[in-house]
Amino acid sequence: MAKILIRNEWQESLSRRSRPVTNPSTLEKIDEVPEGNAEDVDHAVRAAREAQINWKMVTGLEKADLLHHVARKIREDRREIAKLLTLEAGKPLIESLDCVEWVAACFDYYAEIGRHERGSSLPPVGRHQVNFTIKEPYGVVACIVPFNFPLLLMSWKVAPAIAAGNCVVIKPPEVAPLSTLRLAKSFEDLPPGVINIVTGSGEEAGEALVRHPDVNMIAFTGSNNIGKRIMRLAADHIKKINLELGGIDPLIVFEDADLDVAVPGTAWARFLNAGQVCTSSKRIYVVEKVADEFIHRLVEHTKTLRVGNPIDPETDIGPMISEEQLKRVERQVAEGIKQGGKLLYGGKRVPGQNGWFYLPTVITDVQPDNLLFTEEVFGPVAAIARVKDAEEAIRLANDSPYGLGASIYTKSLETAMKAMEEIKAGSFWINDPLSDNDAGPFGGMRQSGLGRELGTEGLDAFRETKHVHLDYMMEKKDYWFPYKDRPIH
């Protein structure tokens, strides 16, 4: 049985149950991990709580050295971690290698900005007084991570959380926990208890983490339904929450777009990681003037994409994570076609493949009320609508309760700025969809979440501000009691 990281030591889980981890390319079991329960969670939280007493006092320079050390260790094991990520999650190996590097870079980034500042000086309201703020850690942070980017989205939470002085308990996704456990070797030189991992289901281990009275903050990436449940449970203890939830992100191809760029860029923005990306372009709007040419080119480009064994360096698209996810996408595609969508390519499992492989799919003539535009389709399905002009494209892009990201292709600065100002989205990409920047905040508007990850905002998400008022001369104030001695003006 796989082991669980508690207090930076590899120990058998307190739970005797286990759950298998399946390779989505072959459907074979590749390992098993403990089915963590409330007792395991309590053990991990107590370890984190105890460690945080000292960790919050570690100097910024020492903390920076430790985070840089973590980044170096991750890079040393990059290929082994990446291969395991590909085996359990189905990502093409090249994507997994990129992902591990991004994880290391995130720890390097927060190593630096974590020691940059801890507050600010304020102008006082009286003589011989000093006012300033200090930013303090919350304490113990629960980091609950989804299956689509289990390492990257873990690092976006863990690196700033520990840089801010918190200690963490990670719950990796139940279907893809192995790469997190392997990457945990990079944490072994941190003080015991700073980072803890509990494997298991969301219903048991995840719920126990959210409910635990000694967990001060919950950082979660996942579905809106689970995010809403976390909000309700957190309310019982007024816990701080940071939520990155779903999105049905728009991508607009304006009439002046260079289709030699926009076509492959759109394909990548929709089919990356088999379409299992929160910010993938799930609603594609193409201005009528270029729609025929764009759609033709996109279909032809999609036909060239290689779907298969993700270990093969020539593979572009691997399998989906599970039979459950694949069946959901099959149902959504069937319903979307029933509601008027026109299937141009794909729309079925890959013939002759044993794993959870689904052909990259292109569907046009999608109307605003089509399920393909109103539900988040977490699979490789490009749903396209023709629009009359830029005004209609921007209006329809905003026609959603979500606001995670949005992408556009245009050469016009005026069009780009107008779309940027009017479209509600936490991230807005112009001519380069889905690119992340550790220094740039990431998060959603509307129902796509609360709070931000990455950037200085991502560090502040894990700190709370204390105002300090200091009078360095101890003297009685003339505005104290008794009021009879105070003149009224």
GROMACS .gro file of C-alpha atoms in nm:
model
  489
    1MET     CA    1   0.000   0.000   0.000
    2ALA     CA    2   0.117   0.352  -0.070
    3LYS     CA    3   0.203   0.560   0.234
    4ILE     CA    4   0.089   0.895   0.359
    5LEU     CA    5   0.302   1.195   0.444
    6ILE     CA    6   0.240   1.315   0.798
    7ARG     CA    7   0.485   1.549   0.972
    8ASN     CA    8   0.725   1.495   0.682
    9GLU     CA    9   0.770   1.127   0.758
   10TRP     CA   10   0.647   0.838   0.544
   11GLN     CA   11   0.411   0.648   0.769
   12GLU     CA   12   0.133   0.402   0.713
   13SER     CA   13  -0.203   0.574   0.719
   14LEU     CA   14  -0.412   0.532   1.031
   15SER     CA   15  -0.688   0.419   0.798
   16ARG     CA   16  -0.680   0.057   0.690
   17ARG     CA   17  -0.890   0.108   0.381
   18SER     CA   18  -0.734   0.178   0.041
   19ARG     CA   19  -0.847   0.291  -0.300
   20PRO     CA   20  -0.693   0.203  -0.639
   21VAL     CA   21  -0.540   0.447  -0.882
   22THR     CA   22  -0.604   0.359  -1.246
   23ASN     CA   23  -0.404   0.443  -1.556
   24PRO     CA   24  -0.659   0.612  -1.786
   25SER     CA   25  -0.463   0.499  -2.094
   26THR     CA   26  -0.477   0.126  -2.021
   27LEU     CA   27  -0.746   0.097  -1.748
   28GLU     CA   28  -0.495  -0.100  -1.539
   29LYS     CA   29  -0.444  -0.039  -1.169
   30ILE     CA   30  -0.106   0.122  -1.117
   31ASP     CA   31  -0.110   0.168  -0.738
   32GLU     CA   32  -0.331   0.218  -0.437
   33VAL     CA   33  -0.339   0.479  -0.163
   34PRO     CA   34  -0.496   0.495   0.182
   35GLU     CA   35  -0.862   0.589   0.203
   36GLY     CA   36  -0.810   0.868   0.455
   37ASN     CA   37  -1.079   0.935   0.713
   38ALA     CA   38  -1.153   1.187   0.987
   39GLU     CA   39  -0.895   1.031   1.217
   40ASP     CA   40  -0.622   1.072   0.956
   41VAL     CA   41  -0.730   1.430   0.895
   42ASP     CA   42  -0.719   1.507   1.268
   43HIS     CA   43  -0.368   1.363   1.290
   44ALA     CA   44  -0.252   1.582   1.001
   45VAL     CA   45  -0.421   1.898   1.130
   46ARG     CA   46  -0.273   1.854   1.477
   47ALA     CA   47   0.072   1.810   1.320
   48ALA     CA   48   0.025   2.128   1.119
   49ARG     CA   49  -0.109   2.320   1.417
   50GLU     CA   50   0.189   2.222   1.632
   51ALA     CA   51   0.442   2.304   1.357
   52GLN     CA   52   0.287   2.642   1.282
   53ILE     CA   53   0.380   2.777   1.625
   54ASN     CA   54   0.745   2.785   1.518
   55TRP     CA   55   0.707   2.810   1.142
   56LYS     CA   56   0.537   3.151   1.162
   57MET     CA   57   0.848   3.284   1.343
   58VAL     CA   58   1.098   3.164   1.081
   59THR     CA   59   1.270   3.463   0.920
   60GLY     CA   60   1.194   3.565   0.567
   61LEU     CA   61   1.545   3.490   0.445
   62GLU     CA   62   1.547   3.141   0.597
   63LYS     CA   63   1.202   3.070   0.456
   64ALA     CA   64   1.315   3.187   0.112
   65ASP     CA   65   1.616   2.953   0.123
   66LEU     CA   66   1.389   2.660   0.212
   67LEU     CA   67   1.142   2.732  -0.069
   68HIS     CA   68   1.424   2.768  -0.321
   69HIS     CA   69   1.557   2.434  -0.194
   70VAL     CA   70   1.216   2.276  -0.257
   71ALA     CA   71   1.222   2.411  -0.613
   72ARG     CA   72   1.569   2.264  -0.673
   73LYS     CA   73   1.463   1.923  -0.543
   74ILE     CA   74   1.154   1.927  -0.768
   75ARG     CA   75   1.370   1.997  -1.072
   76GLU     CA   76   1.610   1.717  -0.978
   77ASP     CA   77   1.319   1.470  -0.986
   78ARG     CA   78   1.137   1.637  -1.275
   79ARG     CA   79   1.128   1.343  -1.515
   80GLU     CA   80   1.025   1.086  -1.257
   81ILE     CA   81   0.747   1.309  -1.121
   82ALA     CA   82   0.629   1.395  -1.473
   83LYS     CA   83   0.613   1.032  -1.581
   84LEU     CA   84   0.403   0.943  -1.276
   85LEU     CA   85   0.172   1.239  -1.346
   86THR     CA   86   0.124   1.114  -1.702
   87LEU     CA   87   0.053   0.758  -1.590
   88GLU     CA   88  -0.217   0.859  -1.342
   89ALA     CA   89  -0.372   1.161  -1.515
   90GLY     CA   90  -0.325   1.085  -1.884
   91LYS     CA   91  -0.145   1.408  -1.972
   92PRO     CA   92   0.096   1.392  -2.265
   93LEU     CA   93   0.443   1.361  -2.117
   94ILE     CA   94   0.556   1.693  -2.261
   95GLU     CA   95   0.270   1.867  -2.076
   96SER     CA   96   0.364   1.689  -1.754
   97LEU     CA   97   0.728   1.795  -1.789
   98ASP     CA   98   0.617   2.155  -1.843
   99CYS     CA   99   0.385   2.129  -1.545
  100VAL     CA  100   0.657   2.012  -1.306
  101GLU     CA  101   0.878   2.302  -1.413
  102TRP     CA  102   0.592   2.545  -1.350
  103VAL     CA  103   0.551   2.397  -1.001
  104ALA     CA  104   0.920   2.454  -0.926
  105ALA     CA  105   0.898   2.808  -1.064
  106CYS     CA  106   0.602   2.881  -0.835
  107PHE     CA  107   0.804   2.787  -0.526
  108ASP     CA  108   1.092   3.005  -0.652
  109TYR     CA  109   0.855   3.297  -0.705
  110TYR     CA  110   0.705   3.285  -0.356
  111ALA     CA  111   1.048   3.231  -0.203
  112GLU     CA  112   1.127   3.583  -0.323
  113ILE     CA  113   0.806   3.778  -0.273
  114GLY     CA  114   0.737   3.604   0.059
  115ARG     CA  115   1.020   3.809   0.214
  116HIS     CA  116   0.949   4.129   0.025
  117GLU     CA  117   0.719   4.297   0.277
  118ARG     CA  118   0.508   4.222   0.581
  119GLY     CA  119   0.300   4.537   0.609
  120SER     CA  120   0.317   4.912   0.568
  121SER     CA  121   0.372   5.236   0.758
  122LEU     CA  122   0.077   5.474   0.805
  123PRO     CA  123   0.064   5.846   0.887
  124PRO     CA  124  -0.029   5.886   1.256
  125VAL     CA  125  -0.323   6.090   1.389
  126GLY     CA  126  -0.131   6.245   1.677
  127ARG     CA  127   0.214   6.344   1.793
  128HIS     CA  128   0.468   6.090   1.918
  129GLN     CA  129   0.261   5.813   1.763
  130VAL     CA  130   0.349   5.546   1.508
  131ASN     CA  131   0.098   5.347   1.302
  132PHE     CA  132   0.175   5.045   1.091
  133THR     CA  133   0.024   4.721   0.969
  134ILE     CA  134   0.160   4.368   0.987
  135LYS     CA  135   0.032   4.074   0.787
  136GLU     CA  136  -0.002   3.750   0.977
  137PRO     CA  137  -0.069   3.391   0.867
  138TYR     CA  138  -0.410   3.237   0.931
  139GLY     CA  139  -0.267   2.919   1.085
  140VAL     CA  140  -0.359   2.586   0.927
  141VAL     CA  141  -0.471   2.586   0.564
  142ALA     CA  142  -0.654   2.300   0.392
  143CYS     CA  143  -0.552   2.275   0.026
  144ILE     CA  144  -0.804   2.071  -0.174
  145VAL     CA  145  -0.687   2.004  -0.528
  146PRO     CA  146  -0.864   1.881  -0.847
  147PHE     CA  147  -0.757   1.605  -1.085
  148ASN     CA  148  -0.687   1.810  -1.397
  149PHE     CA  149  -0.374   1.986  -1.269
  150PRO     CA  150  -0.299   1.813  -0.938
  151LEU     CA  151   0.056   1.945  -0.901
  152LEU     CA  152   0.026   2.292  -1.047
  153LEU     CA  153  -0.290   2.389  -0.860
  154MET     CA  154  -0.141   2.241  -0.544
  155SER     CA  155   0.165   2.465  -0.579
  156TRP     CA  156  -0.051   2.774  -0.634
  157LYS     CA  157  -0.191   2.713  -0.285
  158VAL     CA  158   0.094   2.557  -0.090
  159ALA     CA  159   0.381   2.787  -0.198
  160PRO     CA  160   0.213   3.116  -0.098
  161ALA     CA  161   0.050   2.960   0.209
  162ILE     CA  162   0.378   2.845   0.364
  163ALA     CA  163   0.562   3.159   0.243
  164ALA     CA  164   0.304   3.355   0.444
  165GLY     CA  165   0.379   3.147   0.756
  166ASN     CA  166   0.093   2.898   0.748
  167CYS     CA  167   0.121   2.521   0.764
  168VAL     CA  168  -0.088   2.311   0.528
  169VAL     CA  169  -0.277   1.987   0.486
  170ILE     CA  170  -0.310   1.883   0.122
  171LYS     CA  171  -0.588   1.660  -0.003
  172PRO     CA  172  -0.488   1.554  -0.354
  173PRO     CA  173  -0.751   1.433  -0.603
  174GLU     CA  174  -0.863   1.080  -0.527
  175VAL     CA  175  -0.815   0.968  -0.890
  176ALA     CA  176  -0.466   1.122  -0.927
  177PRO     CA  177  -0.280   1.139  -0.593
  178LEU     CA  178   0.045   0.960  -0.680
  179SER     CA  179   0.245   1.244  -0.833
  180THR     CA  180   0.167   1.460  -0.529
  181LEU     CA  181   0.295   1.188  -0.297
  182ARG     CA  182   0.608   1.152  -0.511
  183LEU     CA  183   0.666   1.527  -0.524
  184ALA     CA  184   0.638   1.533  -0.145
  185LYS     CA  185   0.994   1.401  -0.125
  186SER     CA  186   1.093   1.755  -0.223
  187PHE     CA  187   0.942   1.876   0.105
  188GLU     CA  188   1.144   1.647   0.330
  189ASP     CA  189   1.390   1.917   0.439
  190LEU     CA  190   1.117   2.147   0.562
  191PRO     CA  191   1.047   2.135   0.936
  192PRO     CA  192   0.818   1.842   1.031
  193GLY     CA  193   0.450   1.925   1.005
  194VAL     CA  194   0.475   2.225   0.773
  195ILE     CA  195   0.330   2.023   0.484
  196ASN     CA  196   0.102   1.723   0.537
  197ILE     CA  197  -0.089   1.508   0.290
  198VAL     CA  198  -0.404   1.304   0.342
  199THR     CA  199  -0.530   1.092   0.053
  200GLY     CA  200  -0.891   0.989   0.019
  201SER     CA  201  -1.229   1.093  -0.112
  202GLY     CA  202  -1.383   1.434  -0.101
  203GLU     CA  203  -1.685   1.296   0.078
  204GLU     CA  204  -1.479   1.169   0.371
  205ALA     CA  205  -1.128   1.316   0.389
  206GLY     CA  206  -1.222   1.641   0.216
  207GLU     CA  207  -1.532   1.697   0.425
  208ALA     CA  208  -1.342   1.620   0.745
  209LEU     CA  209  -1.081   1.880   0.652
  210VAL     CA  210  -1.340   2.148   0.584
  211ARG     CA  211  -1.526   2.074   0.907
  212HIS     CA  212  -1.219   2.047   1.131
  213PRO     CA  213  -1.231   2.324   1.394
  214ASP     CA  214  -0.852   2.376   1.383
  215VAL     CA  215  -0.844   2.442   1.009
  216ASN     CA  216  -0.842   2.820   0.972
  217MET     CA  217  -0.863   2.852   0.595
  218ILE     CA  218  -0.973   2.643   0.298
  219ALA     CA  219  -0.820   2.685  -0.047
  220PHE     CA  220  -1.018   2.486  -0.303
  221THR     CA  221  -1.024   2.440  -0.678
  222GLY     CA  222  -1.312   2.243  -0.826
  223SER     CA  223  -1.677   2.246  -0.919
  224ASN     CA  224  -1.930   2.512  -0.826
  225ASN     CA  225  -2.149   2.266  -0.637
  226ILE     CA  226  -1.863   2.157  -0.411
  227GLY     CA  227  -1.750   2.517  -0.374
  228LYS     CA  228  -2.094   2.618  -0.253
  229ARG     CA  229  -2.097   2.331  -0.005
  230ILE     CA  230  -1.758   2.440   0.129
  231MET     CA  231  -1.893   2.793   0.174
  232ARG     CA  232  -2.187   2.661   0.376
  233LEU     CA  233  -1.968   2.440   0.596
  234ALA     CA  234  -1.705   2.712   0.644
  235ALA     CA  235  -1.975   2.952   0.760
  236ASP     CA  236  -2.021   2.751   1.081
  237HIS     CA  237  -1.676   2.863   1.197
  238ILE     CA  238  -1.645   3.183   0.985
  239LYS     CA  239  -1.344   3.031   0.809
  240LYS     CA  240  -1.153   3.215   0.542
  241ILE     CA  241  -1.207   3.058   0.199
  242ASN     CA  242  -1.036   3.093  -0.137
  243LEU     CA  243  -1.232   2.930  -0.420
  244GLU     CA  244  -1.141   2.879  -0.784
  245LEU     CA  245  -1.452   2.730  -0.941
  246GLY     CA  246  -1.589   2.646  -1.283
  247GLY     CA  247  -1.598   2.841  -1.602
  248ILE     CA  248  -1.749   2.832  -1.949
  249ASP     CA  249  -1.491   3.066  -2.095
  250PRO     CA  250  -1.551   3.249  -2.423
  251LEU     CA  251  -1.301   3.288  -2.706
  252ILE     CA  252  -1.372   3.544  -2.979
  253VAL     CA  253  -1.215   3.542  -3.325
  254PHE     CA  254  -1.265   3.891  -3.468
  255GLU     CA  255  -1.270   3.952  -3.841
  256ASP     CA  256  -0.915   4.096  -3.853
  257ALA     CA  257  -0.756   3.794  -3.678
  258ASP     CA  258  -0.465   3.617  -3.845
  259LEU     CA  259  -0.615   3.269  -3.893
  260ASP     CA  260  -0.271   3.114  -3.925
  261VAL     CA  261  -0.239   3.198  -3.556
  262ALA     CA  262  -0.599   3.190  -3.436
  263VAL     CA  263  -0.677   2.839  -3.563
  264PRO     CA  264  -0.396   2.645  -3.388
  265GLY     CA  265  -0.426   2.877  -3.088
  266THR     CA  266  -0.796   2.800  -3.051
  267ALA     CA  267  -0.735   2.426  -3.089
  268TRP     CA  268  -0.474   2.437  -2.814
  269ALA     CA  269  -0.697   2.652  -2.593
  270ARG     CA  270  -0.979   2.399  -2.620
  271PHE     CA  271  -0.810   2.060  -2.650
  272LEU     CA  272  -0.521   2.104  -2.404
  273ASN     CA  273  -0.525   1.825  -2.144
  274ALA     CA  274  -0.812   1.659  -2.334
  275GLY     CA  275  -1.024   1.968  -2.271
  276GLN     CA  276  -1.003   1.920  -1.894
  277VAL     CA  277  -0.898   2.276  -1.814
  278CYS     CA  278  -1.100   2.526  -1.609
  279THR     CA  279  -1.002   2.811  -1.840
  280SER     CA  280  -1.024   2.626  -2.171
  281SER     CA  281  -1.223   2.804  -2.441
  282LYS     CA  282  -1.561   2.634  -2.413
  283ARG     CA  283  -1.766   2.896  -2.604
  284ILE     CA  284  -1.607   2.997  -2.935
  285TYR     CA  285  -1.756   3.296  -3.117
  286VAL     CA  286  -1.638   3.371  -3.472
  287VAL     CA  287  -1.736   3.685  -3.661
  288GLU     CA  288  -1.934   3.591  -3.973
  289LYS     CA  289  -1.688   3.744  -4.220
  290VAL     CA  290  -1.418   3.487  -4.134
  291ALA     CA  291  -1.634   3.209  -3.990
  292ASP     CA  292  -1.638   2.973  -4.290
  293GLU     CA  293  -1.263   2.988  -4.335
  294PHE     CA  294  -1.191   2.960  -3.963
  295ILE     CA  295  -1.421   2.659  -3.913
  296HIS     CA  296  -1.281   2.479  -4.219
  297ARG     CA  297  -0.926   2.532  -4.102
  298LEU     CA  298  -1.006   2.431  -3.744
  299VAL     CA  299  -1.160   2.102  -3.857
  300GLU     CA  300  -0.862   2.025  -4.080
  301HIS     CA  301  -0.617   2.114  -3.802
  302THR     CA  302  -0.811   1.904  -3.550
  303LYS     CA  303  -0.785   1.602  -3.781
  304THR     CA  304  -0.405   1.625  -3.759
  305LEU     CA  305  -0.394   1.603  -3.379
  306ARG     CA  306  -0.266   1.271  -3.256
  307VAL     CA  307  -0.469   1.104  -2.982
  308GLY     CA  308  -0.304   0.815  -2.803
  309ASN     CA  309  -0.052   0.691  -2.549
  310PRO     CA  310   0.052   1.000  -2.351
  311ILE     CA  311   0.401   0.859  -2.293
  312ASP     CA  312   0.463   0.875  -2.668
  313PRO     CA  313   0.635   1.211  -2.740
  314GLU     CA  314   0.433   1.250  -3.062
  315THR     CA  315   0.097   1.236  -2.879
  316ASP     CA  316  -0.098   1.563  -2.864
  317ILE     CA  317  -0.405   1.451  -2.669
  318GLY     CA  318  -0.419   1.177  -2.408
  319PRO     CA  319  -0.716   1.007  -2.245
  320MET     CA  320  -0.973   1.162  -2.018
  321ILE     CA  321  -0.934   1.097  -1.647
  322SER     CA  322  -1.215   0.844  -1.595
  323GLU     CA  323  -1.509   0.656  -1.741
  324GLU     CA  324  -1.741   0.883  -1.543
  325GLN     CA  325  -1.597   1.198  -1.701
  326LEU     CA  326  -1.602   1.044  -2.047
  327LYS     CA  327  -1.966   0.937  -2.019
  328ARG     CA  328  -2.062   1.286  -1.904
  329VAL     CA  329  -1.901   1.440  -2.213
  330GLU     CA  330  -2.069   1.182  -2.438
  331ARG     CA  331  -2.406   1.277  -2.289
  332GLN     CA  332  -2.338   1.648  -2.331
  333VAL     CA  333  -2.231   1.611  -2.694
  334ALA     CA  334  -2.538   1.400  -2.777
  335GLU     CA  335  -2.768   1.654  -2.613
  336GLY     CA  336  -2.589   1.946  -2.780
  337ILE     CA  337  -2.641   1.790  -3.122
  338LYS     CA  338  -3.004   1.717  -3.037
  339GLN     CA  339  -3.045   2.087  -2.953
  340GLY     CA  340  -2.928   2.192  -3.298
  341GLY     CA  341  -2.549   2.172  -3.292
  342LYS     CA  342  -2.389   2.043  -3.613
  343LEU     CA  343  -2.117   1.781  -3.567
  344LEU     CA  344  -1.828   1.836  -3.809
  345TYR     CA  345  -1.565   1.606  -3.659
  346GLY     CA  346  -1.519   1.366  -3.369
  347GLY     CA  347  -1.805   1.311  -3.130
  348LYS     CA  348  -1.704   0.958  -3.031
  349ARG     CA  349  -1.448   0.745  -2.853
  350VAL     CA  350  -1.127   0.668  -3.036
  351PRO     CA  351  -1.176   0.338  -3.220
  352GLY     CA  352  -0.951   0.054  -3.111
  353GLN     CA  353  -0.826   0.227  -2.793
  354ASN     CA  354  -0.870   0.051  -2.461
  355GLY     CA  355  -0.847   0.362  -2.243
  356TRP     CA  356  -1.075   0.662  -2.189
  357PHE     CA  357  -0.988   0.827  -2.520
  358TYR     CA  358  -1.227   1.070  -2.690
  359LEU     CA  359  -1.170   1.225  -3.030
  360PRO     CA  360  -1.125   1.603  -3.035
  361THR     CA  361  -1.465   1.725  -3.149
  362VAL     CA  362  -1.585   2.026  -3.348
  363ILE     CA  363  -1.951   2.132  -3.334
  364THR     CA  364  -2.095   2.440  -3.504
  365ASP     CA  365  -2.425   2.628  -3.516
  366VAL     CA  366  -2.441   2.628  -3.136
  367GLN     CA  367  -2.713   2.859  -3.006
  368PRO     CA  368  -2.683   3.057  -2.679
  369ASP     CA  369  -2.924   2.826  -2.493
  370ASN     CA  370  -2.754   2.506  -2.614
  371LEU     CA  371  -2.627   2.287  -2.331
  372LEU     CA  372  -2.279   2.308  -2.486
  373PHE     CA  373  -2.278   2.679  -2.395
  374THR     CA  374  -2.467   2.660  -2.065
  375GLU     CA  375  -2.292   2.363  -1.899
  376GLU     CA  376  -1.919   2.329  -1.844
  377VAL     CA  377  -1.807   2.058  -2.087
  378PHE     CA  378  -1.489   1.917  -1.934
  379GLY     CA  379  -1.364   1.738  -2.242
  380PRO     CA  380  -1.215   1.801  -2.591
  381VAL     CA  381  -1.523   1.961  -2.750
  382ALA     CA  382  -1.496   2.284  -2.951
  383ALA     CA  383  -1.843   2.441  -2.962
  384ILE     CA  384  -1.870   2.727  -3.213
  385ALA     CA  385  -2.122   3.000  -3.283
  386ARG     CA  386  -2.119   3.248  -3.570
  387VAL     CA  387  -2.177   3.612  -3.475
  388LYS     CA  388  -2.266   3.914  -3.683
  389ASP     CA  389  -2.001   4.154  -3.554
  390ALA     CA  390  -1.782   4.255  -3.260
  391GLU     CA  391  -2.074   4.400  -3.065
  392GLU     CA  392  -2.268   4.074  -3.075
  393ALA     CA  393  -1.956   3.873  -2.990
  394ILE     CA  394  -1.887   4.078  -2.678
  395ARG     CA  395  -2.252   4.068  -2.572
  396LEU     CA  396  -2.270   3.689  -2.602
  397ALA     CA  397  -1.934   3.643  -2.431
  398ASN     CA  398  -2.088   3.812  -2.127
  399ASP     CA  399  -2.400   3.595  -2.147
  400SER     CA  400  -2.296   3.360  -1.867
  401PRO     CA  401  -2.313   3.345  -1.487
  402TYR     CA  402  -1.941   3.262  -1.486
  403GLY     CA  403  -1.637   3.483  -1.528
  404LEU     CA  404  -1.317   3.284  -1.498
  405GLY     CA  405  -1.132   3.373  -1.818
  406ALA     CA  406  -1.182   3.504  -2.171
  407SER     CA  407  -0.966   3.505  -2.485
  408ILE     CA  408  -0.975   3.705  -2.806
  409TYR     CA  409  -0.790   3.721  -3.137
  410THR     CA  410  -0.763   4.061  -3.303
  411LYS     CA  411  -0.504   4.301  -3.448
  412SER     CA  412  -0.708   4.604  -3.342
  413LEU     CA  413  -0.603   4.773  -3.020
  414GLU     CA  414  -0.939   4.949  -3.005
  415THR     CA  415  -1.131   4.620  -3.035
  416ALA     CA  416  -0.905   4.450  -2.781
  417MET     CA  417  -0.945   4.725  -2.522
  418LYS     CA  418  -1.319   4.750  -2.572
  419ALA     CA  419  -1.358   4.374  -2.522
  420MET     CA  420  -1.125   4.379  -2.221
  421GLU     CA  421  -1.326   4.656  -2.053
  422GLU     CA  422  -1.668   4.503  -2.118
  423ILE     CA  423  -1.619   4.128  -2.068
  424LYS     CA  424  -1.637   4.007  -1.707
  425ALA     CA  425  -1.347   3.769  -1.653
  426GLY     CA  426  -1.074   3.728  -1.396
  427SER     CA  427  -0.815   3.661  -1.668
  428PHE     CA  428  -0.827   3.816  -2.014
  429TRP     CA  429  -0.597   3.689  -2.288
  430ILE     CA  430  -0.532   3.881  -2.610
  431ASN     CA  431  -0.382   3.671  -2.892
  432ASP     CA  432  -0.229   3.421  -2.646
  433PRO     CA  433  -0.491   3.213  -2.463
  434LEU     CA  434  -0.438   3.033  -2.131
  435SER     CA  435  -0.083   3.153  -2.060
  436ASP     CA  436  -0.015   3.189  -1.687
  437ASN     CA  437   0.226   3.422  -1.512
  438ASP     CA  438   0.322   3.361  -1.149
  439ALA     CA  439   0.329   3.737  -1.097
  440GLY     CA  440  -0.023   3.783  -1.234
  441PRO     CA  441  -0.325   3.708  -1.013
  442PHE     CA  442  -0.556   3.425  -1.116
  443GLY     CA  443  -0.919   3.378  -1.017
  444GLY     CA  444  -1.277   3.422  -1.122
  445MET     CA  445  -1.553   3.679  -1.121
  446ARG     CA  446  -1.924   3.610  -1.075
  447GLN     CA  447  -1.982   3.241  -0.995
  448SER     CA  448  -1.630   3.140  -1.094
  449GLY     CA  449  -1.492   3.190  -0.747
  450LEU     CA  450  -1.378   3.407  -0.460
  451GLY     CA  451  -1.029   3.539  -0.405
  452ARG     CA  452  -0.714   3.511  -0.613
  453GLU     CA  453  -0.416   3.282  -0.653
  454LEU     CA  454  -0.070   3.382  -0.781
  455GLY     CA  455   0.088   3.725  -0.771
  456THR     CA  456   0.105   3.937  -0.459
  457GLU     CA  457  -0.271   3.892  -0.430
  458GLY     CA  458  -0.209   3.518  -0.403
  459LEU     CA  459   0.025   3.577  -0.108
  460ASP     CA  460  -0.218   3.814   0.062
  461ALA     CA  461  -0.492   3.553   0.026
  462PHE     CA  462  -0.312   3.357   0.297
  463ARG     CA  463  -0.246   3.653   0.531
  464GLU     CA  464  -0.467   3.878   0.742
  465THR     CA  465  -0.383   4.235   0.834
  466LYS     CA  466  -0.331   4.369   1.185
  467HIS     CA  467  -0.321   4.744   1.252
  468VAL     CA  468  -0.076   4.852   1.523
  469HIS     CA  469  -0.113   5.190   1.699
  470LEU     CA  470   0.187   5.287   1.912
  471ASP     CA  471   0.227   5.594   2.132
  472TYR     CA  472   0.588   5.604   2.247
  473MET     CA  473   0.516   5.862   2.519
  474MET     CA  474   0.291   5.731   2.795
  475GLU     CA  475   0.070   6.022   2.896
  476LYS     CA  476  -0.294   6.094   2.985
  477LYS     CA  477  -0.510   6.212   2.701
  478ASP     CA  478  -0.729   6.521   2.733
  479TYR     CA  479  -1.022   6.346   2.567
  480TRP     CA  480  -1.052   6.075   2.836
  481PHE     CA  481  -1.305   6.082   3.121
  482PRO     CA  482  -1.421   6.286   3.305
  483TYR     CA  483  -1.594   6.485   3.032
  484LYS     CA  484  -1.667   6.769   3.275
  485ASP     CA  485  -1.303   6.876   3.239
  486ARG     CA  486  -1.326   6.878   2.858
  487PRO     CA  487  -1.443   7.205   2.698
  488ILE     CA  488  -1.714   7.185   2.434
  489HIS     CA  489  -1.636   7.384   2.121
   0.00000   0.00000   0.00000
